[in-house]
Amino acid sequence: MNSNKSVLIIFTGGTISMMRDPQTGALTPADINQFREFMPELFHSDINVDMLPFDPLIDSSDMNPPIWSKLANIIYDNYSKYDGFVITHGTDTMAYTASALSFMLENLCKPVVLTGSQLPVGVLRSDAKENLLTAIEIAAEQDEEGNAVVPEVCIFFEAKLYRGNRCTKKNSEHFAAFKSYNYDPLAVAGVHIHYFQHLIHYGDINKPLRLRTKIDQNVAILKLFPGISEKTVKAILGIEGLRAVVLETYGSGNAPSDKWLFEALQDAVKRGIIIVDKTQCLMGSVELGRYETSLHLLEAGVLSGYDITTEALLTKLMYLLGENGDDTDEVRRLLQIDLCGEMTID
Ligand code: ASP
């Protein structure tokens, strides 16, 4: 039962709230009032809904760390007033925002559900209504003791609820835009919403919500490919002020065995740069040392990213570097720990 529940919807933008510009033909952020027009259902359910629109609404390509921080602050400031939160967001960078928020909102015990759509709300075949209405229902869902059923940062899209920091945008055309490759959905919505409790993370309700919004953006992604040159690798590892690198490797975390690559990585680690191995595969985990072609990474001081997504690893690095300042050892230690369900360590 959801009666007397209240949910705050924070509208950031994205296709869900866009309209076609008659001049250019391109989809552009529109006026939030169209929601009142196209989705009168929002105000006629037994869940009280308040709306907090960004002004202006943005395409999620323009999302950035200060806006993640703004979102986390809005949730923090309104935490006691609402049973749950829904964030409407463009799909392009939704997985980054969900990952960042999962680290920024420590001890979260209420649902924060991100959703959006592939077609604008005003389009007849739009997936906006279904996604938004179900996200609101999930955000308000409580058990008999009045505790949230899914007290996590999640993404709800096309009938599935995923852990936010496990998601990747996989399709720019299909309604099923997201997938959580290494972790099963937390819930599936059909006629009823089925929650898989054994997969849901429950925080300690006795601990207060803590805001962790310090971010260090001195990070980079280095994607390996056959033929990558020494010049390219050294240029990236030589970026001034660089503190951490997501090293996108092959298979179970393998890299070319060139001596120059080993030396470049080892030199960067010695200079205090944290390098984390993230496989380019969508499923499966990094296993450093399984093949000879990853043993040298281990020797160079590269850390394992296990089965984390690039989105979660990048935002975890930004968050850990921001919160821990110059304490690189502590950042390295925390990178090897599952903080909020973002990775599985066997
Ligand atoms: N470009 C849009 C955005 O991410 C795409 C979407 O919403 O699906 O804001």
PDB file of N, CA, C and O in Angstrom, residues 122-146:
ATOM      1  N   GLY A 122       5.611  13.743 -24.735  1.00  0.00           N
ATOM      2  CA  GLY A 122       4.507  14.164 -25.597  1.00  0.00           C
ATOM      3  C   GLY A 122       4.289  13.293 -26.815  1.00  0.00           C
ATOM      4  O   GLY A 122       3.318  13.467 -27.548  1.00  0.00           O
ATOM      5  N   VAL A 123       5.160  12.345 -27.070  1.00  0.00           N
ATOM      6  CA  VAL A 123       5.033  11.480 -28.248  1.00  0.00           C
ATOM      7  C   VAL A 123       4.110  10.307 -27.904  1.00  0.00           C
ATOM      8  O   VAL A 123       4.221   9.721 -26.821  1.00  0.00           O
ATOM      9  N   LEU A 124       3.210   9.985 -28.820  1.00  0.00           N
ATOM     10  CA  LEU A 124       2.172   8.985 -28.540  1.00  0.00           C
ATOM     11  C   LEU A 124       2.729   7.658 -28.017  1.00  0.00           C
ATOM     12  O   LEU A 124       2.233   7.089 -27.054  1.00  0.00           O
ATOM     13  N   ARG A 125       3.796   7.145 -28.649  1.00  0.00           N
ATOM     14  CA  ARG A 125       4.320   5.824 -28.232  1.00  0.00           C
ATOM     15  C   ARG A 125       5.375   5.934 -27.121  1.00  0.00           C
ATOM     16  O   ARG A 125       6.115   4.997 -26.861  1.00  0.00           O
ATOM     17  N   SER A 126       5.444   7.066 -26.474  1.00  0.00           N
ATOM     18  CA  SER A 126       6.517   7.289 -25.489  1.00  0.00           C
ATOM     19  C   SER A 126       6.512   6.263 -24.361  1.00  0.00           C
ATOM     20  O   SER A 126       5.459   5.828 -23.879  1.00  0.00           O
ATOM     21  N   ASP A 127       7.730   5.939 -23.933  1.00  0.00           N
ATOM     22  CA  ASP A 127       7.918   5.049 -22.783  1.00  0.00           C
ATOM     23  C   ASP A 127       8.011   5.853 -21.483  1.00  0.00           C
ATOM     24  O   ASP A 127       8.245   5.302 -20.415  1.00  0.00           O
ATOM     25  N   ALA A 128       7.777   7.172 -21.580  1.00  0.00           N
ATOM     26  CA  ALA A 128       7.962   8.043 -20.419  1.00  0.00           C
ATOM     27  C   ALA A 128       6.986   7.735 -19.282  1.00  0.00           C
ATOM     28  O   ALA A 128       7.378   7.623 -18.121  1.00  0.00           O
ATOM     29  N   LYS A 129       5.704   7.584 -19.630  1.00  0.00           N
ATOM     30  CA  LYS A 129       4.687   7.395 -18.596  1.00  0.00           C
ATOM     31  C   LYS A 129       4.948   6.151 -17.777  1.00  0.00           C
ATOM     32  O   LYS A 129       4.947   6.178 -16.553  1.00  0.00           O
ATOM     33  N   GLU A 130       5.143   5.059 -18.471  1.00  0.00           N
ATOM     34  CA  GLU A 130       5.354   3.771 -17.803  1.00  0.00           C
ATOM     35  C   GLU A 130       6.594   3.840 -16.894  1.00  0.00           C
ATOM     36  O   GLU A 130       6.549   3.438 -15.737  1.00  0.00           O
ATOM     37  N   ASN A 131       7.674   4.379 -17.437  1.00  0.00           N
ATOM     38  CA  ASN A 131       8.914   4.462 -16.647  1.00  0.00           C
ATOM     39  C   ASN A 131       8.744   5.353 -15.421  1.00  0.00           C
ATOM     40  O   ASN A 131       9.129   4.981 -14.309  1.00  0.00           O
ATOM     41  N   LEU A 132       8.162   6.523 -15.627  1.00  0.00           N
ATOM     42  CA  LEU A 132       8.070   7.474 -14.517  1.00  0.00           C
ATOM     43  C   LEU A 132       7.071   7.012 -13.449  1.00  0.00           C
ATOM     44  O   LEU A 132       7.367   7.063 -12.247  1.00  0.00           O
ATOM     45  N   LEU A 133       5.903   6.534 -13.887  1.00  0.00           N
ATOM     46  CA  LEU A 133       4.897   6.134 -12.897  1.00  0.00           C
ATOM     47  C   LEU A 133       5.376   4.951 -12.060  1.00  0.00           C
ATOM     48  O   LEU A 133       5.182   4.912 -10.843  1.00  0.00           O
ATOM     49  N   THR A 134       6.041   4.002 -12.689  1.00  0.00           N
ATOM     50  CA  THR A 134       6.526   2.843 -11.922  1.00  0.00           C
ATOM     51  C   THR A 134       7.689   3.256 -11.019  1.00  0.00           C
ATOM     52  O   THR A 134       7.801   2.782  -9.890  1.00  0.00           O
ATOM     53  N   ALA A 135       8.543   4.153 -11.502  1.00  0.00           N
ATOM     54  CA  ALA A 135       9.652   4.642 -10.659  1.00  0.00           C
ATOM     55  C   ALA A 135       9.096   5.301  -9.390  1.00  0.00           C
ATOM     56  O   ALA A 135       9.623   5.106  -8.291  1.00  0.00           O
ATOM     57  N   ILE A 136       8.014   6.060  -9.545  1.00  0.00           N
ATOM     58  CA  ILE A 136       7.401   6.722  -8.379  1.00  0.00           C
ATOM     59  C   ILE A 136       6.865   5.665  -7.408  1.00  0.00           C
ATOM     60  O   ILE A 136       7.056   5.754  -6.188  1.00  0.00           O
ATOM     61  N   GLU A 137       6.210   4.662  -7.960  1.00  0.00           N
ATOM     62  CA  GLU A 137       5.652   3.609  -7.092  1.00  0.00           C
ATOM     63  C   GLU A 137       6.774   2.903  -6.318  1.00  0.00           C
ATOM     64  O   GLU A 137       6.655   2.661  -5.118  1.00  0.00           O
ATOM     65  N   ILE A 138       7.870   2.616  -7.003  1.00  0.00           N
ATOM     66  CA  ILE A 138       9.006   1.941  -6.337  1.00  0.00           C
ATOM     67  C   ILE A 138       9.612   2.856  -5.262  1.00  0.00           C
ATOM     68  O   ILE A 138       9.953   2.404  -4.167  1.00  0.00           O
ATOM     69  N   ALA A 139       9.700   4.136  -5.575  1.00  0.00           N
ATOM     70  CA  ALA A 139      10.285   5.084  -4.607  1.00  0.00           C
ATOM     71  C   ALA A 139       9.435   5.193  -3.341  1.00  0.00           C
ATOM     72  O   ALA A 139       9.939   5.547  -2.276  1.00  0.00           O
ATOM     73  N   ALA A 140       8.131   4.896  -3.472  1.00  0.00           N
ATOM     74  CA  ALA A 140       7.235   5.030  -2.313  1.00  0.00           C
ATOM     75  C   ALA A 140       7.019   3.705  -1.577  1.00  0.00           C
ATOM     76  O   ALA A 140       6.449   3.695  -0.485  1.00  0.00           O
ATOM     77  N   GLU A 141       7.474   2.621  -2.163  1.00  0.00           N
ATOM     78  CA  GLU A 141       7.183   1.276  -1.614  1.00  0.00           C
ATOM     79  C   GLU A 141       7.848   1.041  -0.259  1.00  0.00           C
ATOM     80  O   GLU A 141       9.051   1.248  -0.101  1.00  0.00           O
ATOM     81  N   GLN A 142       7.040   0.608   0.703  1.00  0.00           N
ATOM     82  CA  GLN A 142       7.574   0.308   2.043  1.00  0.00           C
ATOM     83  C   GLN A 142       7.070  -1.040   2.526  1.00  0.00           C
ATOM     84  O   GLN A 142       6.015  -1.510   2.105  1.00  0.00           O
ATOM     85  N   ASP A 143       7.818  -1.646   3.435  1.00  0.00           N
ATOM     86  CA  ASP A 143       7.363  -2.911   4.013  1.00  0.00           C
ATOM     87  C   ASP A 143       6.430  -2.637   5.189  1.00  0.00           C
ATOM     88  O   ASP A 143       6.107  -1.481   5.482  1.00  0.00           O
ATOM     89  N   GLU A 144       6.020  -3.716   5.870  1.00  0.00           N
ATOM     90  CA  GLU A 144       5.043  -3.523   6.956  1.00  0.00           C
ATOM     91  C   GLU A 144       5.572  -2.666   8.109  1.00  0.00           C
ATOM     92  O   GLU A 144       4.813  -2.022   8.815  1.00  0.00           O
ATOM     93  N   GLU A 145       6.888  -2.671   8.276  1.00  0.00           N
ATOM     94  CA  GLU A 145       7.466  -1.831   9.366  1.00  0.00           C
ATOM     95  C   GLU A 145       7.680  -0.383   8.926  1.00  0.00           C
ATOM     96  O   GLU A 145       8.189   0.425   9.698  1.00  0.00           O
ATOM     97  N   GLY A 146       7.344  -0.092   7.692  1.00  0.00           N
ATOM     98  CA  GLY A 146       7.509   1.281   7.210  1.00  0.00           C
ATOM     99  C   GLY A 146       8.900   1.569   6.675  1.00  0.00           C
ATOM    100  O   GLY A 146       9.272   2.721   6.487  1.00  0.00           O
TER     101      GLY A 146
END
